[in-house]
CSV table of C-alpha atoms and ligand atoms in Angstrom, one decimal:
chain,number,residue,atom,x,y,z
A,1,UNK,CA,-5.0,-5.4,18.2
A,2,UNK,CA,-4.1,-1.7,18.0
A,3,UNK,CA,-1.2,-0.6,16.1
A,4,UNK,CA,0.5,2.7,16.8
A,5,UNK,CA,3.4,3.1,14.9
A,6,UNK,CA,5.0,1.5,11.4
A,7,UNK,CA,8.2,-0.7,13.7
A,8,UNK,CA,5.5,-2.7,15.1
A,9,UNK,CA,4.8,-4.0,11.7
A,10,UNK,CA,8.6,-6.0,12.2
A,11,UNK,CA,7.3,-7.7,15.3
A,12,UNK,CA,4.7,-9.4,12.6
A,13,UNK,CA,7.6,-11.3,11.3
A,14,UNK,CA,8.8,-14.4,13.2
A,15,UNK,CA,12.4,-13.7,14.6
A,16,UNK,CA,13.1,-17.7,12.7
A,17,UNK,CA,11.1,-16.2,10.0
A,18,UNK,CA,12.7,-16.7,6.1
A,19,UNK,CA,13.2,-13.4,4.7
A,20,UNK,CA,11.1,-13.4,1.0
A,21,UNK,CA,12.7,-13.1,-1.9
A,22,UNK,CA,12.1,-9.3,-3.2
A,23,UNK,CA,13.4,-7.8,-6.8
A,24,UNK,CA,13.8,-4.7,-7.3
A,25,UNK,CA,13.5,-4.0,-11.2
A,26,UNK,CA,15.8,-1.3,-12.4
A,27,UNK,CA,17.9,-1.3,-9.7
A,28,UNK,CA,19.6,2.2,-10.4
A,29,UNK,CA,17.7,3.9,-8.0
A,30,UNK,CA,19.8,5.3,-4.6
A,31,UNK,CA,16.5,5.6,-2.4
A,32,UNK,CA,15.8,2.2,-3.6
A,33,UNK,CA,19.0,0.4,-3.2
A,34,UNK,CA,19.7,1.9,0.3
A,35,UNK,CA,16.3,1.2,1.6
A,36,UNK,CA,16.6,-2.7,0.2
A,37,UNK,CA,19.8,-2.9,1.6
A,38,UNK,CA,18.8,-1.9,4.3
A,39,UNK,CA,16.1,-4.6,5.0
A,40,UNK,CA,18.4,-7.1,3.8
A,41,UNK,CA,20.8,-6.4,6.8
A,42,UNK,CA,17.6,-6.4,9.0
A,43,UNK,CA,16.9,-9.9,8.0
A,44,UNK,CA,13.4,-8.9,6.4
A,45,UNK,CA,14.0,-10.2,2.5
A,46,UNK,CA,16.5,-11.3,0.5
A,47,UNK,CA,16.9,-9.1,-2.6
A,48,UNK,CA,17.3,-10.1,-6.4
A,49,UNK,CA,19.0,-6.9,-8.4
A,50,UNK,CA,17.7,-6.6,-12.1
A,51,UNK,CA,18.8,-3.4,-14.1
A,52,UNK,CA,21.5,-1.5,-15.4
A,53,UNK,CA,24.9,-3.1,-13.3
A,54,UNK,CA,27.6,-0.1,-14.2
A,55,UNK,CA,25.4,2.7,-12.9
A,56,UNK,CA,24.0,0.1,-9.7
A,57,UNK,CA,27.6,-0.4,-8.4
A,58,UNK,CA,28.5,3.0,-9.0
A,59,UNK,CA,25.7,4.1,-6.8
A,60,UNK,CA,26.2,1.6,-4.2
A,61,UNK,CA,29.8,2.8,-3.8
A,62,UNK,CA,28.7,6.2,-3.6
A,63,UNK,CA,26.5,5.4,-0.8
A,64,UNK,CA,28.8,2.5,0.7
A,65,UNK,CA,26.8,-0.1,0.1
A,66,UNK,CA,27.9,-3.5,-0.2
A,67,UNK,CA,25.5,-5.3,-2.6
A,68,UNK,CA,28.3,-7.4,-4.1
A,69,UNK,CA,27.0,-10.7,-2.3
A,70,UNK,CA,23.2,-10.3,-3.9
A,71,UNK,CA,21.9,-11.8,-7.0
A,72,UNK,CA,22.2,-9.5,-10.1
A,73,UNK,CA,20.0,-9.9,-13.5
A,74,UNK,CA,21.4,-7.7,-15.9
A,75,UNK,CA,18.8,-5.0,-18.2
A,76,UNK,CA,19.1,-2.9,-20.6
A,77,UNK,CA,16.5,-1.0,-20.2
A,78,UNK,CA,14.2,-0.6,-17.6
A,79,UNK,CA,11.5,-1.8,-19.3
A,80,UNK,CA,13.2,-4.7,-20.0
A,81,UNK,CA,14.2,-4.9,-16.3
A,82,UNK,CA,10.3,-4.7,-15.5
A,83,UNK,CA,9.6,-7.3,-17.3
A,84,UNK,CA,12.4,-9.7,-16.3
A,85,UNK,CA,11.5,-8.6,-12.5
A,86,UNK,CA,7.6,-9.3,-13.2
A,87,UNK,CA,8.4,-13.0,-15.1
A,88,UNK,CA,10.4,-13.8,-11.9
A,89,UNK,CA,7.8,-13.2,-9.5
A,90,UNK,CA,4.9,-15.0,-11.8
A,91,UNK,CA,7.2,-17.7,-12.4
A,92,UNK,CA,7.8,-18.0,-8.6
A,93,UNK,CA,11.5,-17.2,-8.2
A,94,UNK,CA,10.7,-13.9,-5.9
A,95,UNK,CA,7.5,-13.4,-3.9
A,96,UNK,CA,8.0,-9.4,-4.1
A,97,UNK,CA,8.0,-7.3,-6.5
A,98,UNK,CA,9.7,-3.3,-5.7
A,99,UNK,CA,9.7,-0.8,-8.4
A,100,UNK,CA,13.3,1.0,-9.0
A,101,UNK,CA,13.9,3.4,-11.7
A,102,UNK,CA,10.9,2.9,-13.4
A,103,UNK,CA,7.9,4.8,-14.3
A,104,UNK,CA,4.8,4.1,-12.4
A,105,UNK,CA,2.7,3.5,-15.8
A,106,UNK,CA,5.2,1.1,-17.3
A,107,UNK,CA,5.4,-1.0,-14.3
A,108,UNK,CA,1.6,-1.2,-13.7
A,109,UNK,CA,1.0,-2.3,-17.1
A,110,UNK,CA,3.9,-4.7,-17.3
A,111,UNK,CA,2.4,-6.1,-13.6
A,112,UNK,CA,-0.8,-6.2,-15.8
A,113,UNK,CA,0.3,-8.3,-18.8
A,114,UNK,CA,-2.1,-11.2,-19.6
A,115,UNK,CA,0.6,-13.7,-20.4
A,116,UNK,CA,3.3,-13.2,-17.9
A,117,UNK,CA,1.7,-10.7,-15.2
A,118,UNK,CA,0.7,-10.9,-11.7
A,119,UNK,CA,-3.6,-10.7,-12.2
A,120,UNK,CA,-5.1,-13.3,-9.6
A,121,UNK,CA,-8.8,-12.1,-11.3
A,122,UNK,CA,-9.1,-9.4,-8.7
A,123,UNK,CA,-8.7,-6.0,-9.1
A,124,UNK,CA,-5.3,-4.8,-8.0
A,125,UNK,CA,-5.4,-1.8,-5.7
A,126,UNK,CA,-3.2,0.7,-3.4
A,127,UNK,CA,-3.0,0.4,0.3
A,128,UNK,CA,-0.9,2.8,2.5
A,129,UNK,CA,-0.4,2.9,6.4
A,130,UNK,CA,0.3,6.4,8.1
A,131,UNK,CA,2.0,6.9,11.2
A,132,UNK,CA,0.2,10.7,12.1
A,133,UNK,CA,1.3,11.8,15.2
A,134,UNK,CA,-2.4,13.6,16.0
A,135,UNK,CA,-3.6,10.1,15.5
A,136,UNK,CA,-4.2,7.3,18.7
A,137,UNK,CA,-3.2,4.4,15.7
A,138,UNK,CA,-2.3,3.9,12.4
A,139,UNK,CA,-4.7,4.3,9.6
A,140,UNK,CA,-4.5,3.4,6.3
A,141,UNK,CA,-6.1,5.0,3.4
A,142,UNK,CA,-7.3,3.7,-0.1
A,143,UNK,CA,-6.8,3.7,-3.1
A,144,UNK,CA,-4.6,7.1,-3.5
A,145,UNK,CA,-2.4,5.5,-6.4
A,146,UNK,CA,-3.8,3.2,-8.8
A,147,UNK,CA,-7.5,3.2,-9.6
A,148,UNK,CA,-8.2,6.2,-11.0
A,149,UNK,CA,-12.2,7.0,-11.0
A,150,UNK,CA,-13.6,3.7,-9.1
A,151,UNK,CA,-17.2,2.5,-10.2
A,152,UNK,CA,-19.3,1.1,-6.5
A,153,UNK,CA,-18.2,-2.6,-7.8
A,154,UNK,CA,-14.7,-1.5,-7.7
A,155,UNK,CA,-15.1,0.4,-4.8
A,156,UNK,CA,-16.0,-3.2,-3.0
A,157,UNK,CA,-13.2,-4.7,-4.3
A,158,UNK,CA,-10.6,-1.6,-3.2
A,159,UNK,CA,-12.7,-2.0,0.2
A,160,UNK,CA,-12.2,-6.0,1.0
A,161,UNK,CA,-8.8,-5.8,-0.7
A,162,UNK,CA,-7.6,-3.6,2.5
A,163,UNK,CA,-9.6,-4.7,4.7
A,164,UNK,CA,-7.7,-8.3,4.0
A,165,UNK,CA,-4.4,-6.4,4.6
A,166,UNK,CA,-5.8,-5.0,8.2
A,167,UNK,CA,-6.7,-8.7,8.9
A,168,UNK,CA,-3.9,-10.0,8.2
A,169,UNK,CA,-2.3,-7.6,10.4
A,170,UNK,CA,-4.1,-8.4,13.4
A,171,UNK,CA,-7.1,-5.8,13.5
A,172,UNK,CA,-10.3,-8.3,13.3
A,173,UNK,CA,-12.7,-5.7,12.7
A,174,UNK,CA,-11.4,-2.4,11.1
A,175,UNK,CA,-13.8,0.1,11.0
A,176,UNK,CA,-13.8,1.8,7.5
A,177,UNK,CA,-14.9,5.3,6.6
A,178,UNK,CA,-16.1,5.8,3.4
A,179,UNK,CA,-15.4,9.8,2.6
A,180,UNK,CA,-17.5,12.4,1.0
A,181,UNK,CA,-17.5,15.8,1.1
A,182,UNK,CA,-20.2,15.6,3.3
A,183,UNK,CA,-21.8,13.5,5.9
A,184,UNK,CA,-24.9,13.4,4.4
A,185,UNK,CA,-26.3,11.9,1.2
A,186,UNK,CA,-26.6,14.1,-1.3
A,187,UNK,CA,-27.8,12.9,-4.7
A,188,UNK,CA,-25.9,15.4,-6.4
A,189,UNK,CA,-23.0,14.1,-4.9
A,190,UNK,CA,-22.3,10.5,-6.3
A,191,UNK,CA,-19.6,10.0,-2.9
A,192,UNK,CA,-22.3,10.0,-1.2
A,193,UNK,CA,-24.3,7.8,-2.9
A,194,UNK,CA,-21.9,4.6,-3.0
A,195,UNK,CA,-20.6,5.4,0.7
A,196,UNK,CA,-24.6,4.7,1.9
A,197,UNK,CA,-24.6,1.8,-0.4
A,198,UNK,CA,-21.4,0.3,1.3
A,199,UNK,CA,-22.5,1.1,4.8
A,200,UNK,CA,-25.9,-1.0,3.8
A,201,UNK,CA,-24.2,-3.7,2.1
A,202,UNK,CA,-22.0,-4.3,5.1
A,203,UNK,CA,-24.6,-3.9,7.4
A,204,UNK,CA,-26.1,-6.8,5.1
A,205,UNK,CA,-22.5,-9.1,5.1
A,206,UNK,CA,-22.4,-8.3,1.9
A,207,UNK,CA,-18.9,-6.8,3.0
A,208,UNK,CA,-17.7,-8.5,5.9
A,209,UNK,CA,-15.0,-8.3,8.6
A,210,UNK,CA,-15.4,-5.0,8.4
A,211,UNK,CA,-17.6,-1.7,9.8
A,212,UNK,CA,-18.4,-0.1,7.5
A,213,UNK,CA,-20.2,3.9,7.6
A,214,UNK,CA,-20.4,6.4,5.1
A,215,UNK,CA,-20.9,9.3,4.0
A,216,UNK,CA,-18.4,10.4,6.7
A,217,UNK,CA,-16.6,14.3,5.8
A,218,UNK,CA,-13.2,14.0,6.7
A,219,UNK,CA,-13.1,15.5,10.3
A,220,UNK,CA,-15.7,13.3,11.4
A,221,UNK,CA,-13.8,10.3,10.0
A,222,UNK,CA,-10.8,10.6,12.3
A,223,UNK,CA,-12.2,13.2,14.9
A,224,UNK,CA,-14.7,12.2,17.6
A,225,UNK,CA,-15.2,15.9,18.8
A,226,UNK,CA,-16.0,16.6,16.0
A,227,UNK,CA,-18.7,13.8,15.0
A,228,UNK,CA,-19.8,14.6,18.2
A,229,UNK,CA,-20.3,18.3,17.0
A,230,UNK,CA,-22.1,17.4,14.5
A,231,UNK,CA,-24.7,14.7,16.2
A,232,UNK,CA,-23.4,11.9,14.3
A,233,UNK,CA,-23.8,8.5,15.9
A,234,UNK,CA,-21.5,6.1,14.8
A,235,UNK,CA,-19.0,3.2,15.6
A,236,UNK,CA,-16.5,4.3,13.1
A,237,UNK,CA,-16.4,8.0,13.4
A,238,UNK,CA,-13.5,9.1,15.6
A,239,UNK,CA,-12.2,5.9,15.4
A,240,UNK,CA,-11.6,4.9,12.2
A,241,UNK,CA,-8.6,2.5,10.9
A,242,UNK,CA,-9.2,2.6,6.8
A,243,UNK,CA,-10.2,5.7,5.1
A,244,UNK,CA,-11.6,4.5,1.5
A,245,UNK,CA,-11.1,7.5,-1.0
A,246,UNK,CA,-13.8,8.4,-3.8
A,247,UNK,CA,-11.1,8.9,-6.7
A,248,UNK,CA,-7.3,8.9,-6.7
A,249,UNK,CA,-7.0,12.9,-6.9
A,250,UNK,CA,-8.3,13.2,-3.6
A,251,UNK,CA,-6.3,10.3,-2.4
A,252,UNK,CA,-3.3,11.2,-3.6
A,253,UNK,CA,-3.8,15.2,-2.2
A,254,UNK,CA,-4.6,13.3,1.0
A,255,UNK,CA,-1.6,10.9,0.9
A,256,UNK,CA,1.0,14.3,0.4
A,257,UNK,CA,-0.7,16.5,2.5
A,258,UNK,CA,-0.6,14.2,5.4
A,259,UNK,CA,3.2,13.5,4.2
A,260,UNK,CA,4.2,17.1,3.5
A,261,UNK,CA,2.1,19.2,6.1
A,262,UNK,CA,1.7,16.2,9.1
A,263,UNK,CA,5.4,14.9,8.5
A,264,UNK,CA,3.7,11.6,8.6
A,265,UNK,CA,5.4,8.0,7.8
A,266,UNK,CA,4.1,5.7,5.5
A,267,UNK,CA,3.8,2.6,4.3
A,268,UNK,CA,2.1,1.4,1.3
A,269,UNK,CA,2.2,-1.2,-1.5
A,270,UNK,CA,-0.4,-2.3,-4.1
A,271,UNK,CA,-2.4,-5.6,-3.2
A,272,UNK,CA,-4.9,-7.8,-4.9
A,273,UNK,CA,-2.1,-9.0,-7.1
A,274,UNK,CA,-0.4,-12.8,-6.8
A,275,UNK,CA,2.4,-10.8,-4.8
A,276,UNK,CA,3.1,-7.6,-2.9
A,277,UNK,CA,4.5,-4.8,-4.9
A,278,UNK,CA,6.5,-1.7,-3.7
A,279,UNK,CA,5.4,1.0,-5.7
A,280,UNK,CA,7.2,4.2,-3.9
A,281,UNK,CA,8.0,6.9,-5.9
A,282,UNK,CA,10.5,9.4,-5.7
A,283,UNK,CA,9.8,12.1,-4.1
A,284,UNK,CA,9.1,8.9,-1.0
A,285,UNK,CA,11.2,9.1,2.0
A,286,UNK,CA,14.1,6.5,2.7
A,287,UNK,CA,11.6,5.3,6.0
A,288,UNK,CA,8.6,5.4,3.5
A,289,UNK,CA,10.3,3.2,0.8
A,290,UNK,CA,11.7,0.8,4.5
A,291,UNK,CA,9.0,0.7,6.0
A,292,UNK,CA,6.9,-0.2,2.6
A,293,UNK,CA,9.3,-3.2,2.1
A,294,UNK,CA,8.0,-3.9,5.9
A,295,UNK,CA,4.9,-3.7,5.2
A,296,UNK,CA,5.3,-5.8,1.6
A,297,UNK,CA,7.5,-8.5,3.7
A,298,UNK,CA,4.3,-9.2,6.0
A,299,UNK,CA,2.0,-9.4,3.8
A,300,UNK,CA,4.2,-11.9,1.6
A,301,UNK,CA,4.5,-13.7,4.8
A,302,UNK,CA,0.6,-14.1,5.6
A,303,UNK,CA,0.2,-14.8,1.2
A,304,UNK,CA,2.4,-18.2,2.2
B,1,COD,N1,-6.7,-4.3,-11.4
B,1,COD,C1,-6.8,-5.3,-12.3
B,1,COD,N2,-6.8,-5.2,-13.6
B,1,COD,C2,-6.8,-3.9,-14.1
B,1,COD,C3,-6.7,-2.8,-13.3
B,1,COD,C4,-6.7,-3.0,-11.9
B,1,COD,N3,-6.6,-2.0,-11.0
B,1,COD,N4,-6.6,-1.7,-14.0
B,1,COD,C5,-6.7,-2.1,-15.3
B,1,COD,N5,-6.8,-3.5,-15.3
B,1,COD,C6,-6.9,-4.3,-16.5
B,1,COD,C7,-8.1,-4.0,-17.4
B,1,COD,O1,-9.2,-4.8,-17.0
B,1,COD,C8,-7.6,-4.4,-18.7
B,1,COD,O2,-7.7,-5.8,-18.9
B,1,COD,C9,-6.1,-4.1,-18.7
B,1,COD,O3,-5.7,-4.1,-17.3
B,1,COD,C10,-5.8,-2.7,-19.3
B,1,COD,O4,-6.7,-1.8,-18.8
B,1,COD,P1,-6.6,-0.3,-19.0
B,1,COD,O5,-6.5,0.0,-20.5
B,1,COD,O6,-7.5,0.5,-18.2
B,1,COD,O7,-5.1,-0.1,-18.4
B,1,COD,P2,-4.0,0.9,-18.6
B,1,COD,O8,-2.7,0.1,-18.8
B,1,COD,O9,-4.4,2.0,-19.6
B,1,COD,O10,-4.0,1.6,-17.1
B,1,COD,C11,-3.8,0.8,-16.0
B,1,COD,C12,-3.1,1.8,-15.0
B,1,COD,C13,-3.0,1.1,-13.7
B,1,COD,C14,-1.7,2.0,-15.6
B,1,COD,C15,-3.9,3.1,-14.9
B,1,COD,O11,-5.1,2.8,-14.3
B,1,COD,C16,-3.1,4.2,-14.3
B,1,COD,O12,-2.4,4.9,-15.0
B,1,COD,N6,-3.3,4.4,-13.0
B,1,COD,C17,-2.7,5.5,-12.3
B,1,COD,C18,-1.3,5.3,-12.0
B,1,COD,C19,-0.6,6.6,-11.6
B,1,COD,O13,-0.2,7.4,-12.5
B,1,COD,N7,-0.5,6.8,-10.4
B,1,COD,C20,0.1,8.0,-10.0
B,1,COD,C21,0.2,8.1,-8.5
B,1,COD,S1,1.7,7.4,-8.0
């Protein structure tokens, strides 16, 4: 399977399909609301509203939205709407979770709490999609959000974690890049070092349904001229659907560069958790925030 663009992702959904139940925890945000109401009307979830209700409606009026006939949890804080919006999912009364008006630490460590959070025993992680126009499918790129300075163990997990996501999306055998600044390994250069040590352990099925090669540089990741430039010989190079980052900094320069300067879409929500979660943030597009609730209503689909 070969995916080209982010609207295929709603042919993933069965036209009898039930929408999932998503909650969006402090609802006062416009892009948010619009992009969940949105949805709704699209049949792709159902949404829960938990947050502050005066500044909500007042939004939705402003932006003629009629959210009047959805369920709505009053907070009074949006903290306090976090943590009502996680309980609901962990309890099993939403099967999404979409971050609102919230600050990206807050939720994060709420979706971490011990007690009443959403850990399966996995490490959580961040998976986006891009639609790039100078590219011949999507590709998706990790982790650009969450884990900060990944160790190799946590590297595997940020790995199979995707590479579940691409599966369940129909593409049997992504091929995976593993970046570095360089193609080569350079012992100075500790990218390097765990991108060889992936590419051997899934040559071993120690990581499977995947192919795995690294150290790849950038352009020979996604460019085939270019790996061909350089004499590398390789099933991923060129080709690749999953670019696996060496830290978030150069994930998340990645992420804006590719929405700023390629005027790329993207979807992208954090996995590994006992649900989906939206985790846009502002300065997101109204298609990025869609099309991530798109891409969250699949994979809630597949977690069923
Ligand atoms: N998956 C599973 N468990 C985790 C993860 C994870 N990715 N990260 C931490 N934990 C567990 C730890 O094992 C521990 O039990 C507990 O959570 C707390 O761990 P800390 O002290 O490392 O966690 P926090 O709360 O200090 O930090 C976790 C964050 C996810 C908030 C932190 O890593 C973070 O701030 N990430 C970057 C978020 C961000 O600012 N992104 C910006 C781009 S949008």
């Amino acid at each position: 399977m070969i995916l080209t663009e982010l609207r295929q992702l709603r042919d993933q959904l069965d036209h009898n399909h039930k929408p999932r139940k998503l909650v969006l925890a402090a609802s006062e945000d416009a892009h948010s609301l619009n992009a969940v109401v949105h949805a709704s009307e699209q049949n792709i979830i159902r949404p829960i509203l938990v947050g502050d209700k005066e500044k909500t409606c007042g939004m939705a009026e402003i932006l003629d939205l009629d959210i009047g006939k959805y369920e709505f949890i009053k907070a009074s804080s949006p903290l306090e709407a976090v943590t009502i919006a996680v309980k609901m999912v962990h309890d099993g009364r939403a099967d999404v979770l979409m971050k609102g008006k919230v600050g990206t630490s807050d939720m994060l460590s709420c979706v971490l709490n011990k007690e009443y959070g959403l850990r399966t025993g996995q490490l959580l992680s961040h998976f986006a999609y891009f639609e790039v126009e100078t590219y011949h499918k999507l590709i998706a790129v990790t982790d650009v959000a969450m884990n900060i300075a990944p160790n190799l163990t946590e590297k595997i997990a940020i790995l199979n974690n995707a590479v579940r996501v691409l599966n369940q999306l129909g593409i049997e055998k992504p091929k995976v890049a593993v970046l570095g600044a360089v193609e080569k390994v350079q012992t100075n250069m500790s990218a390097t070092l765990d991108a060889a040590l992936l590419s051997k352990m899934n040559q071993r099925e120690q990581i499977k349904n995947c192919i795995v090669d690294g150290p790849l540089a950038f352009d020979n990741a996604i460019s085939s001229e270019s790996a061909r430039h350089k004499e590398i010989r390789s099933e991923v190079a060129g080709d690749t659907d999953l670019l696996l980052m060496p830290d978030i900094e150069v994930g998340n320069v990645l992420y804006k560069t590719l929405v700023f300067f390629a005027k790329a879409k993207v979807a992208s929500m954090i996995v590994g958790a006992s649900a989906p979660i939206v985790l846009t943030s502002r300065s997101d597009s109204e298609q990025a925030k869609f099309d991530s609730i798109l891409l969250a209503a699949v994979s809630a689909a597949h977690n069923h």
